[in-house]
Each structure stands twice: as C-alpha cells, then as structure tokens.
Tab-separated table of C-alpha atoms and ligand atoms in Angstrom:
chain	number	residue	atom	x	y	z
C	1406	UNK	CA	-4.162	38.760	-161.485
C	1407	UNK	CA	-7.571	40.791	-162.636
C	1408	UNK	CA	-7.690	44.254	-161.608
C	1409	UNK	CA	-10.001	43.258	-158.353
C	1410	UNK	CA	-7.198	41.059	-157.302
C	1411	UNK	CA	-4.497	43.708	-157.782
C	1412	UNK	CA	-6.394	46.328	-156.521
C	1413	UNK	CA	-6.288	44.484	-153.027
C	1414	UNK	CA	-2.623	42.557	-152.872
C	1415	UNK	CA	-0.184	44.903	-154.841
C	1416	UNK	CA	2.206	47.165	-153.363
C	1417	UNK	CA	1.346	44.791	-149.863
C	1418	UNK	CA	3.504	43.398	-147.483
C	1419	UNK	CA	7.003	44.948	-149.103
C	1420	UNK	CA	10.046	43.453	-146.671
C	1421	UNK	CA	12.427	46.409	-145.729
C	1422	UNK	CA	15.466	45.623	-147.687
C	1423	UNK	CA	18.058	46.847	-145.303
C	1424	UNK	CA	16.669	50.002	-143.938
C	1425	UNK	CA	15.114	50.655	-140.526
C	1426	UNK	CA	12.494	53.374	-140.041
C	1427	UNK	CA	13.927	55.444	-137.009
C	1428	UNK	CA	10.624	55.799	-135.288
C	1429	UNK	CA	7.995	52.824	-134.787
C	1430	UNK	CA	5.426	52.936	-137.617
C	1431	UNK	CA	2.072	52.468	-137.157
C	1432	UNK	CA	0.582	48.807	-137.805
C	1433	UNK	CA	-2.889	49.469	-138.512
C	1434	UNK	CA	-3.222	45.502	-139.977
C	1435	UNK	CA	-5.474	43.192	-137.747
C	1436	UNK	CA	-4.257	40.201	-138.665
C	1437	UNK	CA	-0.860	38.829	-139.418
C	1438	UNK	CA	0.861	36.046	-141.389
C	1439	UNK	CA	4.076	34.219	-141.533
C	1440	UNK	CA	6.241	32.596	-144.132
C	1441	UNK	CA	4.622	29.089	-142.947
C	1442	UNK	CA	1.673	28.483	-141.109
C	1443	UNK	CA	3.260	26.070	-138.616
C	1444	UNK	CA	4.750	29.812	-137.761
C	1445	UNK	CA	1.116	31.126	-137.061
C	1446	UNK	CA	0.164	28.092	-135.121
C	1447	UNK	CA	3.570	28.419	-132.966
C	1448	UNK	CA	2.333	31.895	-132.650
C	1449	UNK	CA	-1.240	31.016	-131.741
C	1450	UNK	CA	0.339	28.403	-128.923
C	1451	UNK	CA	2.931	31.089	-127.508
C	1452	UNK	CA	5.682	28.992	-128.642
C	1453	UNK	CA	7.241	31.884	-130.870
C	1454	UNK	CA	7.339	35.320	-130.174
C	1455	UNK	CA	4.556	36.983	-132.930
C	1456	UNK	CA	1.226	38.489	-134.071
C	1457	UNK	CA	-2.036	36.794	-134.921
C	1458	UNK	CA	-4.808	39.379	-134.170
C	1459	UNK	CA	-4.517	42.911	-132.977
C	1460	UNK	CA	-7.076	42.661	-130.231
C	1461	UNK	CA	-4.473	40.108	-129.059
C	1462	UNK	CA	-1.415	42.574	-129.184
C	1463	UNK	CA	0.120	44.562	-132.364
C	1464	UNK	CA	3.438	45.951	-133.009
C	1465	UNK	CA	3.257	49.511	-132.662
C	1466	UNK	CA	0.921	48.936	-128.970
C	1467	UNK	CA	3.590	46.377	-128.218
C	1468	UNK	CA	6.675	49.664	-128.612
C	1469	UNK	CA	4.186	51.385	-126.239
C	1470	UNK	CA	4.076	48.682	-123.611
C	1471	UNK	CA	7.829	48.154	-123.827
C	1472	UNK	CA	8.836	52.058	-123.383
C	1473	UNK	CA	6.123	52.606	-120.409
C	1474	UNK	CA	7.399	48.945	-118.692
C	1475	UNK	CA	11.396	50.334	-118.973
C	1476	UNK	CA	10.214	53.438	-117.434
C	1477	UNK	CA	7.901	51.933	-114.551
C	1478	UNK	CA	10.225	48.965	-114.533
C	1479	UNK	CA	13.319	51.245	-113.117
C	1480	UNK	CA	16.309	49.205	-112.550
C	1481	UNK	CA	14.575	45.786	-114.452
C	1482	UNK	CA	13.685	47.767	-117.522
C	1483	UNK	CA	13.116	45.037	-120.210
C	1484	UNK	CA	14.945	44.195	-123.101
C	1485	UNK	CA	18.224	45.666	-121.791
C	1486	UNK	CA	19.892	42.773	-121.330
C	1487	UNK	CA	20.387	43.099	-117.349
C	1488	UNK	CA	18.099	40.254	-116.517
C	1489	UNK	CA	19.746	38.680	-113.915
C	1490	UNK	CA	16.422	39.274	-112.099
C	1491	UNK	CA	14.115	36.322	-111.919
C	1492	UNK	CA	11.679	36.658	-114.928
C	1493	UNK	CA	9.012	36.643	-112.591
C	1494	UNK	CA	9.975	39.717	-111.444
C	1495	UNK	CA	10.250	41.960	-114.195
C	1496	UNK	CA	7.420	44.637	-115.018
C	1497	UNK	CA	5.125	44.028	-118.312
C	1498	UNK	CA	2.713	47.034	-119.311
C	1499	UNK	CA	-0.548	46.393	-120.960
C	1500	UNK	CA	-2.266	49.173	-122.886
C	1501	UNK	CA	-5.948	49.831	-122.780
C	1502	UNK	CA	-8.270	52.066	-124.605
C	1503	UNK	CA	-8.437	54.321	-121.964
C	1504	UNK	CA	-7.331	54.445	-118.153
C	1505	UNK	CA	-10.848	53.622	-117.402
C	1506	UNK	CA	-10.520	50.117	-119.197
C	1507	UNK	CA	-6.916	49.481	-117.760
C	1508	UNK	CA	-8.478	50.234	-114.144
C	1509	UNK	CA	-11.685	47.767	-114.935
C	1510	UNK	CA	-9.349	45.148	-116.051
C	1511	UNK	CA	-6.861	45.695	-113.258
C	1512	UNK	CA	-9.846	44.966	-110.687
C	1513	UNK	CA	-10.343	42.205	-112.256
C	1514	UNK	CA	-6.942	41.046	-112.882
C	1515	UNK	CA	-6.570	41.621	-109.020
C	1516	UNK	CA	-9.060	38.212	-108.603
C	1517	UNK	CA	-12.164	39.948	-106.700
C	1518	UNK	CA	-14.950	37.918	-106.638
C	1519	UNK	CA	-18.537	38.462	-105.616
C	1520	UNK	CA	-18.253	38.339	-101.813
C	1521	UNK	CA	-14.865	39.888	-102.002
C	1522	UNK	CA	-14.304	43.662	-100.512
C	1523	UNK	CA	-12.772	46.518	-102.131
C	1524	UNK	CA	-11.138	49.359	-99.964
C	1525	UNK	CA	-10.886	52.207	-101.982
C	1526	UNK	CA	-9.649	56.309	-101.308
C	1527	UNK	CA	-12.945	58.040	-100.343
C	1528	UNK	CA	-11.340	61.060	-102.624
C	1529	UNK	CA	-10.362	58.866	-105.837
C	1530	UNK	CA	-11.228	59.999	-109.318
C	1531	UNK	CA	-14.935	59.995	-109.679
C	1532	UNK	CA	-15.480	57.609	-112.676
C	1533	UNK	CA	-13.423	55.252	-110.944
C	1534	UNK	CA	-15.963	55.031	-107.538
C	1535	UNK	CA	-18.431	54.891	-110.102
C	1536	UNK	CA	-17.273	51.939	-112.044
C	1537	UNK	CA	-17.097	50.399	-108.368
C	1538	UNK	CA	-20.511	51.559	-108.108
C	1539	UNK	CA	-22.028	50.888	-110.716
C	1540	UNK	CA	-20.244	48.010	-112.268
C	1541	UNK	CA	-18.906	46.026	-109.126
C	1542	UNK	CA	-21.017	46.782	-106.263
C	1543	UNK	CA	-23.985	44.764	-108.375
C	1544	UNK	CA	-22.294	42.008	-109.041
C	1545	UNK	CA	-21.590	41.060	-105.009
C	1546	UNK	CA	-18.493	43.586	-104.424
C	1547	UNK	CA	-18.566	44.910	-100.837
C	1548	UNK	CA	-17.166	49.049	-101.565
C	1549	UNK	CA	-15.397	50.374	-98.511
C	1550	UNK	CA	-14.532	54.159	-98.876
C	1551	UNK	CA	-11.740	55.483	-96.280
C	1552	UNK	CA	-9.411	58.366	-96.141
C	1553	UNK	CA	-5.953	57.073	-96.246
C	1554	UNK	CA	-4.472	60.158	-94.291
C	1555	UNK	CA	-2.677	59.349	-91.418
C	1556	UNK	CA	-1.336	55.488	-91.498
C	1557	UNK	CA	-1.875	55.197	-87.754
C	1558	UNK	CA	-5.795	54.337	-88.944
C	1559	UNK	CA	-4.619	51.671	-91.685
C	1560	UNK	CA	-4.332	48.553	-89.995
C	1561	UNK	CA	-8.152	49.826	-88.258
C	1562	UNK	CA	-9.608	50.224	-91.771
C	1563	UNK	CA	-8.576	46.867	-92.912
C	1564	UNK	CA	-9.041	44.806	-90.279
C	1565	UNK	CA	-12.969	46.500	-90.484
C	1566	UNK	CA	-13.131	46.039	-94.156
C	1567	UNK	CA	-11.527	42.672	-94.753
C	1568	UNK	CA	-10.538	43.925	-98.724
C	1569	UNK	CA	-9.094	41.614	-101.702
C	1570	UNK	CA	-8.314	44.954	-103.363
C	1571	UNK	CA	-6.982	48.190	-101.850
C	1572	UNK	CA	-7.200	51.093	-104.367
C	1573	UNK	CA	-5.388	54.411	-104.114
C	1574	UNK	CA	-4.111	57.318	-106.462
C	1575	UNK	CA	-0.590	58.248	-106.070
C	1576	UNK	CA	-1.584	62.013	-105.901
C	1577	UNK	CA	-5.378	62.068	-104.873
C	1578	UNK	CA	-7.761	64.505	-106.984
C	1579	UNK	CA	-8.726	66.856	-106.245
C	1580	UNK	CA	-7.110	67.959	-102.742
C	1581	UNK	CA	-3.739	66.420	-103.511
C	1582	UNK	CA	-3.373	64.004	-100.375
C	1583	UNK	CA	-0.197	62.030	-100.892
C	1584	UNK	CA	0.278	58.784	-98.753
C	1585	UNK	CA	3.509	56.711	-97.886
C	1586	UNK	CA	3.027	54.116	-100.635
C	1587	UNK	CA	5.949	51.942	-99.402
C	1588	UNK	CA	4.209	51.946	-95.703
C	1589	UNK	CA	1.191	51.151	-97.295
C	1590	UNK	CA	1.953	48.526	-99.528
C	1591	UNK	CA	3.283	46.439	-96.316
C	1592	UNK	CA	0.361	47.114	-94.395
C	1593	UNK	CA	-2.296	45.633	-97.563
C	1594	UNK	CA	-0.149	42.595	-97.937
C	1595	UNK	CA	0.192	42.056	-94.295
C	1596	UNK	CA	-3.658	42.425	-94.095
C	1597	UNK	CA	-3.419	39.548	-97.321
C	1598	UNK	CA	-5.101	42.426	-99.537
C	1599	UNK	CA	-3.352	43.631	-103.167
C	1600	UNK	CA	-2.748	47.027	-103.775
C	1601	UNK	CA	-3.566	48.572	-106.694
C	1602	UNK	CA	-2.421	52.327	-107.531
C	1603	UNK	CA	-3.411	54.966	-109.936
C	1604	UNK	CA	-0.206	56.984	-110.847
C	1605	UNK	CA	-1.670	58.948	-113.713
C	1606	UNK	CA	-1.060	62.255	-111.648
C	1607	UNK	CA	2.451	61.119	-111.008
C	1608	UNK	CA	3.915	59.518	-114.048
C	1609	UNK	CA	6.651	56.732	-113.300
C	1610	UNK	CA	9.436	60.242	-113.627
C	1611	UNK	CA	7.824	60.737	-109.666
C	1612	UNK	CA	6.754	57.937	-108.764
C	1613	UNK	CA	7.398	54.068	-109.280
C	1614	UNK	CA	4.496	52.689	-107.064
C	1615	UNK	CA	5.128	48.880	-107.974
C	1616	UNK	CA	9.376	49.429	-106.957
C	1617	UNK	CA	7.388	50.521	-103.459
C	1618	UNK	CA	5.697	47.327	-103.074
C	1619	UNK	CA	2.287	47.626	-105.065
C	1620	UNK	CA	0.616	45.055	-107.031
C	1621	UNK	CA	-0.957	46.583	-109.871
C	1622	UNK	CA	-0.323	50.527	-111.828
C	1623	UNK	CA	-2.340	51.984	-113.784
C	1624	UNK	CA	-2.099	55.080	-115.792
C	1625	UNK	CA	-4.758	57.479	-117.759
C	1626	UNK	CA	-2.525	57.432	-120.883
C	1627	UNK	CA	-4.738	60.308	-122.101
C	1628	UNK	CA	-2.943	62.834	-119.252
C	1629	UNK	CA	0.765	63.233	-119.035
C	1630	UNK	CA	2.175	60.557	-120.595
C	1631	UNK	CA	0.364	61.261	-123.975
C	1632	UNK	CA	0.430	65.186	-122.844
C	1633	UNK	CA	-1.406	66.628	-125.680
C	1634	UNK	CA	-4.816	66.296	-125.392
C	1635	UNK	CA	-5.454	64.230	-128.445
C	1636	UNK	CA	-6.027	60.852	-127.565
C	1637	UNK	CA	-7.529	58.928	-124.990
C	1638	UNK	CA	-5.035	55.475	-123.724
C	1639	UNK	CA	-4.551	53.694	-120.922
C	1640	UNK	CA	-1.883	51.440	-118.909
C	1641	UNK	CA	-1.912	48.809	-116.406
C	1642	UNK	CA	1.429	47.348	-115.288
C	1643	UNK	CA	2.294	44.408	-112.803
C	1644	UNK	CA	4.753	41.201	-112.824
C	1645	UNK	CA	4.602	38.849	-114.877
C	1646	UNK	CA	1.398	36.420	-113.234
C	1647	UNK	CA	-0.720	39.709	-112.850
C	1648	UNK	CA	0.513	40.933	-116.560
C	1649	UNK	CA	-0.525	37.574	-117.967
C	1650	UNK	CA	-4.287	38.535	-116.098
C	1651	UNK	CA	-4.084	41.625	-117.742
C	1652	UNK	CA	-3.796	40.318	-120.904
C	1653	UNK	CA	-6.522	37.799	-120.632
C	1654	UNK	CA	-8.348	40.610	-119.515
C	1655	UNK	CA	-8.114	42.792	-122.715
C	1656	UNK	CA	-7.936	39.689	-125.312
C	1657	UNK	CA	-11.419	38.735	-123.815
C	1658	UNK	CA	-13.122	41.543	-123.138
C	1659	UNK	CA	-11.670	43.211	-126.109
C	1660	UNK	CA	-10.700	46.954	-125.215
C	1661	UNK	CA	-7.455	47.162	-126.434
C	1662	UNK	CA	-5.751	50.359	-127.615
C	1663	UNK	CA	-5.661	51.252	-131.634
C	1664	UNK	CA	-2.036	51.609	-133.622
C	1665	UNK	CA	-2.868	55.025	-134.059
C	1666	UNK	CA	-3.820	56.202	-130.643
C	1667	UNK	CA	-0.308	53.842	-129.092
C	1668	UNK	CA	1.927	55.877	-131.712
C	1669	UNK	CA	0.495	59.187	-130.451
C	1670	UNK	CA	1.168	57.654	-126.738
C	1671	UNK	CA	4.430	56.546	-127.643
C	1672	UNK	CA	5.481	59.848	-129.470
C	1673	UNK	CA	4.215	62.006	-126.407
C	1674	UNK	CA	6.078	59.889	-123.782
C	1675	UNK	CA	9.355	61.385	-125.681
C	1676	UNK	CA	8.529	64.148	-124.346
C	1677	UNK	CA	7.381	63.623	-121.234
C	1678	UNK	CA	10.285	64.176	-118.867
C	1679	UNK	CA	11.121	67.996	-120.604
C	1680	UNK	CA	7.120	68.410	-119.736
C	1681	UNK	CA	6.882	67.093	-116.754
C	1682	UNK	CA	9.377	69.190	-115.256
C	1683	UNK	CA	8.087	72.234	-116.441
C	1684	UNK	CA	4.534	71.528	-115.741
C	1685	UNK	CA	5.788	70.900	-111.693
C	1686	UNK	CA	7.803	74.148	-111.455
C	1687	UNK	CA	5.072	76.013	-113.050
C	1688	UNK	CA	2.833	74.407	-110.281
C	1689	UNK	CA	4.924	75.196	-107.491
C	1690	UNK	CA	5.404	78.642	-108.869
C	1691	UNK	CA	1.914	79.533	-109.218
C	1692	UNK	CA	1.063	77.559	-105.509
C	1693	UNK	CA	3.717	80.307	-104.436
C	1694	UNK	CA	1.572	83.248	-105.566
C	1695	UNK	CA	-2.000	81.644	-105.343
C	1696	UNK	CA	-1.086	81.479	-101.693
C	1697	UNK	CA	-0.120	85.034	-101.268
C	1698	UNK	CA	-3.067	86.511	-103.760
C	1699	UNK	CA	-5.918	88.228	-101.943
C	1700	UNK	CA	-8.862	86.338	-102.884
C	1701	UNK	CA	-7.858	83.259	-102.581
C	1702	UNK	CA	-8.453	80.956	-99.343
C	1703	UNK	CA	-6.410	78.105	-99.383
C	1704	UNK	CA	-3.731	76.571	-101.754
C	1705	UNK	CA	-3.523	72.544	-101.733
C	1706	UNK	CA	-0.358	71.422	-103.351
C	1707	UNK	CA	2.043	68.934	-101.520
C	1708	UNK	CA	5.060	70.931	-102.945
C	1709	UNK	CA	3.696	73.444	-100.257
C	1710	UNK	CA	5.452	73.205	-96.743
C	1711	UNK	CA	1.861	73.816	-95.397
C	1712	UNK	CA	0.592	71.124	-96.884
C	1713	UNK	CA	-0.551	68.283	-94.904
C	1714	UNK	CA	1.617	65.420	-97.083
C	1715	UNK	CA	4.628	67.504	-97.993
C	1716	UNK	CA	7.335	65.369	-95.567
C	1717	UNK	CA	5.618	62.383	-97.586
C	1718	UNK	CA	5.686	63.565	-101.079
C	1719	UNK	CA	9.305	65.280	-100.517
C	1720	UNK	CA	10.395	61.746	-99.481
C	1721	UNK	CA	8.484	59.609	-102.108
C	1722	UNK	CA	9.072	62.101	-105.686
C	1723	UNK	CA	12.103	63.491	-107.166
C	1724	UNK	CA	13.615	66.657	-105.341
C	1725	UNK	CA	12.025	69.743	-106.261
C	1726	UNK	CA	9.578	68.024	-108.292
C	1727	UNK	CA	5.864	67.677	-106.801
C	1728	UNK	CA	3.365	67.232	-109.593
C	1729	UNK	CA	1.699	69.606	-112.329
C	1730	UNK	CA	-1.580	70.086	-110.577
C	1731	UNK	CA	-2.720	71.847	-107.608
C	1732	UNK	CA	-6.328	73.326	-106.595
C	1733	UNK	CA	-7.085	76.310	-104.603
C	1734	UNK	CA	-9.915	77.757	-102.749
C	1735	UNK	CA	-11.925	81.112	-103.703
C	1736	UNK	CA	-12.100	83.339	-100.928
C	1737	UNK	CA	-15.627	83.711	-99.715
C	1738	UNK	CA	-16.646	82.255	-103.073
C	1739	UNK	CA	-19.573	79.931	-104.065
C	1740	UNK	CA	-20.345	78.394	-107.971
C	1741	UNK	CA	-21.413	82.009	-108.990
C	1742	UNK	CA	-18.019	83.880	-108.295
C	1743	UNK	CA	-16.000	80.549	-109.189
C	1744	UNK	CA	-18.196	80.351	-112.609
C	1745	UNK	CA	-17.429	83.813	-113.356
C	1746	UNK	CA	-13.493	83.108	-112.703
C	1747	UNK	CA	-13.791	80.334	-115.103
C	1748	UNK	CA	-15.529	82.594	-117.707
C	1749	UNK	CA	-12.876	85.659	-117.450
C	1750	UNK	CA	-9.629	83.282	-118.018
C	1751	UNK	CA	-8.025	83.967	-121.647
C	1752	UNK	CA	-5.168	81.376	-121.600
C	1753	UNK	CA	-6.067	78.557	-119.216
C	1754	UNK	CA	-8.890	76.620	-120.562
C	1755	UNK	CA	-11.590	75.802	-118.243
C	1756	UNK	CA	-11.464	72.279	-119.259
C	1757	UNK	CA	-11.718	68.803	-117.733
C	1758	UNK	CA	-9.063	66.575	-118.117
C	1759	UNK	CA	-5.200	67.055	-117.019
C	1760	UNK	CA	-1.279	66.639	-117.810
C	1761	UNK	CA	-1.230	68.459	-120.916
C	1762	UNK	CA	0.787	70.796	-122.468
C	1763	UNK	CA	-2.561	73.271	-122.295
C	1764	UNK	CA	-3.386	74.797	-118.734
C	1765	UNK	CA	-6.681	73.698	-117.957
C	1766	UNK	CA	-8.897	74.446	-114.792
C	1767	UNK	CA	-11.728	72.314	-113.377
C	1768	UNK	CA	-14.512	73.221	-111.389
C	1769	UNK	CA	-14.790	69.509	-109.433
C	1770	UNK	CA	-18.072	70.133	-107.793
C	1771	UNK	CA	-19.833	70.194	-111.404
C	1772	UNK	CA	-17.215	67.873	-113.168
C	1773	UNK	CA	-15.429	64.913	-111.472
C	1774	UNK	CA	-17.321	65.165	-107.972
C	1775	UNK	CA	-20.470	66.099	-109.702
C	1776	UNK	CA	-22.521	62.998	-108.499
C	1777	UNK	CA	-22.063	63.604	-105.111
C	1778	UNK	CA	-24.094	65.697	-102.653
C	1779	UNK	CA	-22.984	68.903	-101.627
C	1780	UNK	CA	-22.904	67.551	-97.777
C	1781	UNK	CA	-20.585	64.647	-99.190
C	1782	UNK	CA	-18.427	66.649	-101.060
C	1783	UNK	CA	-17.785	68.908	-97.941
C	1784	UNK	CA	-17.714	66.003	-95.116
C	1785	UNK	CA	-14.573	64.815	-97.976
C	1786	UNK	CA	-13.196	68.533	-98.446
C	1787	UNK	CA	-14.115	69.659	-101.683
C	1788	UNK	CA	-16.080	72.803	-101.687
C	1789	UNK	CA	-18.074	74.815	-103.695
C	1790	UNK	CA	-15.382	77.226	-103.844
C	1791	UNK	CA	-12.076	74.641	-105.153
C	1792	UNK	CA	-10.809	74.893	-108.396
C	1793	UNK	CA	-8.181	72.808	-110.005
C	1794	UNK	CA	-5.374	73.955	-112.119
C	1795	UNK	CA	-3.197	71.186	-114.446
C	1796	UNK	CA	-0.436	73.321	-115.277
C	1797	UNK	CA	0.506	73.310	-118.606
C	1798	UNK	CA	3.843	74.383	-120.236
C	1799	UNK	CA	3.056	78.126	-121.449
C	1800	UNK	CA	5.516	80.837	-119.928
C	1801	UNK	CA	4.373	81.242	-116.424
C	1802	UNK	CA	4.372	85.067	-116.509
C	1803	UNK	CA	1.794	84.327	-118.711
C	1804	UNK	CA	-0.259	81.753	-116.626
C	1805	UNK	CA	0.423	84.214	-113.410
C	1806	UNK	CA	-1.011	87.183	-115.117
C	1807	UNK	CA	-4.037	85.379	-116.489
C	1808	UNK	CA	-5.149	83.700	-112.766
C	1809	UNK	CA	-4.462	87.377	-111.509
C	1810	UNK	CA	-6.838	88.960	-113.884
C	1811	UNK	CA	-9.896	86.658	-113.716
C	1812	UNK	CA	-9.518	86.111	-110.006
C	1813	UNK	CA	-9.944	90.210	-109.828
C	1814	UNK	CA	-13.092	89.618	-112.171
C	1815	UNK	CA	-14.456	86.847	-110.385
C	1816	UNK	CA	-15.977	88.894	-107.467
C	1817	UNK	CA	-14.023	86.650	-104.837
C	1818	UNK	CA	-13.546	88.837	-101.672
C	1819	UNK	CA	-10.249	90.086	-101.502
C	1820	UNK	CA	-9.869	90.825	-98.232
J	2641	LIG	N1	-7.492	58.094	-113.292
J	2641	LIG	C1	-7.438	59.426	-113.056
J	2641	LIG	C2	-6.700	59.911	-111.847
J	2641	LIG	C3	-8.069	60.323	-113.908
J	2641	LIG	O1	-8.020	61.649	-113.643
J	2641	LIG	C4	-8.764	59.817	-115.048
J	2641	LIG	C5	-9.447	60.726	-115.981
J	2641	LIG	O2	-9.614	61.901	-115.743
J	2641	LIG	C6	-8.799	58.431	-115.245
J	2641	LIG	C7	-8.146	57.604	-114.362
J	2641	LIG	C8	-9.539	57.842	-116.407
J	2641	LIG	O3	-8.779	57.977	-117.562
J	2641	LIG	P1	-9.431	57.986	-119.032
J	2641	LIG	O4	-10.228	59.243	-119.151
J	2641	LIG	O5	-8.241	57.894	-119.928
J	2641	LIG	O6	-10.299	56.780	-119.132
C-alpha cells in the first residue's frame, strides 16, 4: 500500500480480541460493513440484526434507545429475557436530534392528515404550539387548544373537536397542571383519538405515560435525562407499529441524533435517578419557603397541598417525589421588579431551558410564552409577574439564601 492508501485504512477496523470496553463507545462511522456482502444486503432487507448507514440507526444511539425503552418500558423492559409479552407490545425508543424533532415525527407517526384535528393543552411548551402553528396548521391541520383541567369537560372537548391526535405534557409549563393520564388515555381512545404525551418534565422515574394507556412519549433529551446542559437530544417511544413509524420518520426525514450527543445522553441517564431525586426535594423545599416569603404571591407546584392537581400528581408519581420545577408569582410585581430579581441572583442562572444539574430561572412571558399577547397569556394564567425555577442539585441552603436575597432586591412588595 502507498502512503495515501495507508494513511486512510491502517490501524482501522481492529476486532476486540477478548476484551469488552465497560461503557458503550462512541461509533462516529456512517457506514458499516460485514465479513460478506450477502451480510449487508440481509442487513439492508431487515433479515439480520445490523448497521448500514447511521441516519438509519448506529450503535452507540441504538445503547441510548435500549436504556430509555427499559426504563419507559417498566415491567417489558427489552432485552431481559422476560418476553412472555406479545412482541407487539413491548416499548421501542427512537432518538431524535432534539425533543422538537422527536415531537414533529411523533405527529406524524400518529397518521394526521390534512383534514385531520389536533387537540392540544392550551398551556403546552411554546415551540411545540408553534410547530402546530406554523408547520401543521398550513398544511390542512385543524389546531384545537383546551385546558385539560377538570376531566368532567373531556368528553365535551372531543366530541367539539373531533381530534386524530390529543397532545398533552405530563407536567404542563409553566403553571404545573397535572392531569389523570390513565383517565385520559380512555377517554381519547374512546373518542377514537391517539394520545400523545410529553414527559420531559417527568422523566419515566415519575411517570410511565404509555404503562397508563398513551400512544406515543416523547422526551426533550436535552433536560433531565441528559441533565447537564450540554447537549441537545430527543426521544419518542411507542409499541412496536408506532416505533416502526418513528423510524420511517427519522430515516426519511433525516434528523437523527449524532454518536456523540447519544453517549452524552446515555452517560447522563446514569445519573438520572440520584438527580432526579434531589432536584424534587429541593423543589418541594424551596415551594415550602417561596410560599411563606413576603414578596411572593403565589407558589404553583403540585407537590403543594394547595395546589389544584396535588390528589392527581400524589396518585400518578412516586411518593414524595413531584418534579424539579415549580414557578411562583412576584408580589405586586410586573417585568421591571421580576427583571431586576433575575439580575440580582448569584447562583441560579436566569436561563432558559430545564432539568439540569444548574438552577436556572425563566421569565416565561419573554421566553417560552413570548409570542403570545399579554391578554392571552393572562386569560391562560401566566402573568407578568411568574417566574420559573428548574431546581438544580446545589445545596439548598444555598439556593434558599440566593432566592431570599434577590427577591429583597427585586423591589417586589413585601407586604
Ligand atoms: N418539550 C418540553 C416540555 C420542553 O420544555 C422543550 C424545550 O424546552 C421541548 C419539548 C423541546 O426540546 P428541545 O429543546 O430538546 O428540542
């Protein structure tokens, strides 16, 4: 071989020779071969288990998929030889870029069609009623926003709306509205509508939406489960017809998740219970004294007894455990004193995004509710005054001390 040659084949493709590297390595290749090509075009047909093209699927997203499916996938967790469940059955994850492209793919994967309706929470993530918007609406997709408080309204809303899809977040942002998933779930499929839910607030440690009857999960890879702020990812999960839609979805349109951004995913979900659990006691902790502190107005978190959902969310999450965010209300506060609260933290970083091991607060009026009105943002409950806190893992003395201080320089009455 001339230099050239060398310079791109040696040191290539070495077989392990007996060893095992403990953690999955990253498979940056795009493209994959096999001792005989009959092997590739097995591969190619789905005849044999294997590689071809990392758009298609790739090792390292593939040790993703399989750790998010055996935690979403509860009792049927794959590959641990208990599958006496019907194959059908059993729970594939399919990573994504980001949550955004496991949500478009998982509308799609969900079969709407121009003429179709979608019934979505009126207080979803923004982005998401924007890719409605702006993506669906245009191509013939009826949008129905509704507030999913209070199931007595839910067989109203859908016989109005007449939806393919029904969309809802485990843990609604920014007022934390929690609904009975189960309850829900039986009311979409007995109105011949799918359900699909976004858990990314939740994790599959609180909540297992598709063990409660929904259709399709999808998780923001970039919050919790990757918990460090360093990647973006995302995650849709279903059974196995829906997964095989998901798949199609990604091979086609192509926005499938890097090696390097699924082993960051992968090493944060290690993690991810230890955070988790600190992140939610910090929460309820700091609910505890927001509630009591001077200046502020109200406290949503559905680990609150006052809270409008808490029966719901004690009954649907782990005891004790009711998510790392919560938002709270400035007392007699508008942008200027809420701005100035912002400006005065030291630890908490006023920051968009959520679920990591940082503390980050949001202002939603200028961030994730920014496109909306001021009236609409009020007639759906967020006002100018609500800030939201994703607790991270720092010592909560800490976090306490640091809310205390800029809430005193913020200029919010404290009366
Ligand atoms: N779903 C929720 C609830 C979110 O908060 C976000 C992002 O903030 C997304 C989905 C979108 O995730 P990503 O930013 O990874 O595309």
């Amino acid at each position: 071989m001339r230099l050239a040659t060398r310079a791109v084949h040696a040191g290539e493709r070495l077989a392990p020779a007996g060893w095992k590297s403990v953690t999955t390595p990253i498979y940056p290749s795009a493209t994959y071969i096999y001792p005989d090509f009959a092997d590739l075009d097995r591969v190619a047909a789905g005849d044999q288990p294997g590689y071809m093209y990392s758009r298609y699927a790739h090792p390292t997203g593939r040790a993703l998929e399989l750790a998010v499916a055996a935690l979403e996938g509860g009792e049927e967790a794959p590959g641990e030889g208990n599958s006496g469940a019907d194959a059908n059955d059993a729970v594939a994850a399919v990573s994504f870029a980001s949550g955004m492209a496991a949500l478009h793919a998982a509308i799609l994967a969900a079969g709407i069609q121009s003429g179709d309706a979608v019934l979505c929470s009126q207080d979803i993530y923004g982005a998401t009623l924007a890719l409605l918007r702006t993506i669906f609406e245009p191509l013939g997709i009826r949008l129905h926003l509704a507030s999913f408080a209070g199931p007595e309204r839910w067989a109203g809303l859908l016989a109005a709306a007449r939806p393919r899809l029904v969309m809802v977040e485990t843990i609604s942002n920014p007022l934390l509205r929690v609904a009975d998933l189960a309850a829900l779930a039986n009311a979409v499929h007995a109105a011949g509508a799918r359900l699909l839910v976004d858990s990314s607030f939740t994790t599959p440690l609180l909540c297992r939406p598709l063990e409660l009857g929904a259709d399709f999960v999808v998780h923001s890879a970039t919050k919790f489960l990757a918990g460090h702020g360093d990647v973006l990812g995302g995650l849709a999960l279903a059974r196995a017809a829906d997964a095989a839609a998901l798949e199609l979805q990604r091979k086609l349109a192509g926005a499938a998740l890097g090696p390097f951004e699924a082993w960051l995913v992968l090493r944060g979900l290690k993690t991810l219970p230890l955070r988790l659990e600190r992140q939610c006691r910090t929460a309820l902790a700091l609910a505890g004294f927001l509630s009591s502190h001077p200046a502020v107005e109200r406290v949503h978190y559905p680990g609150l007894a006052c809270h409008p959902d808490h029966a719901v969310a004690h009954r649907l999450f782990p005891s004790g455990l009711y998510g790392g965010i919560l938002a709270f209300e400035l007392r007699g506060a508008g942008r200027g004193e809420v701005f100035r609260f912002l400006d005065a933290l030291r630890i908490v970083l006023p920051a968009t995004s959520l679920g990591d091991v940082q503390s980050l607060a949001l202002y939603p009026a200028s961030s994730s509710h920014r496109d909306l009105s001021p009236r609409q943002r009020r007639d759906i409950g967020i006002g100018d005054n609500l800030v939201r806190l994703s607790c991270g893992i720092e010592a909560v003395e800490d976090l306490r001390e640091d809310l205390d201080q800029a809430l005193a320089r913020s200029g919010a009455a404290a009366t």
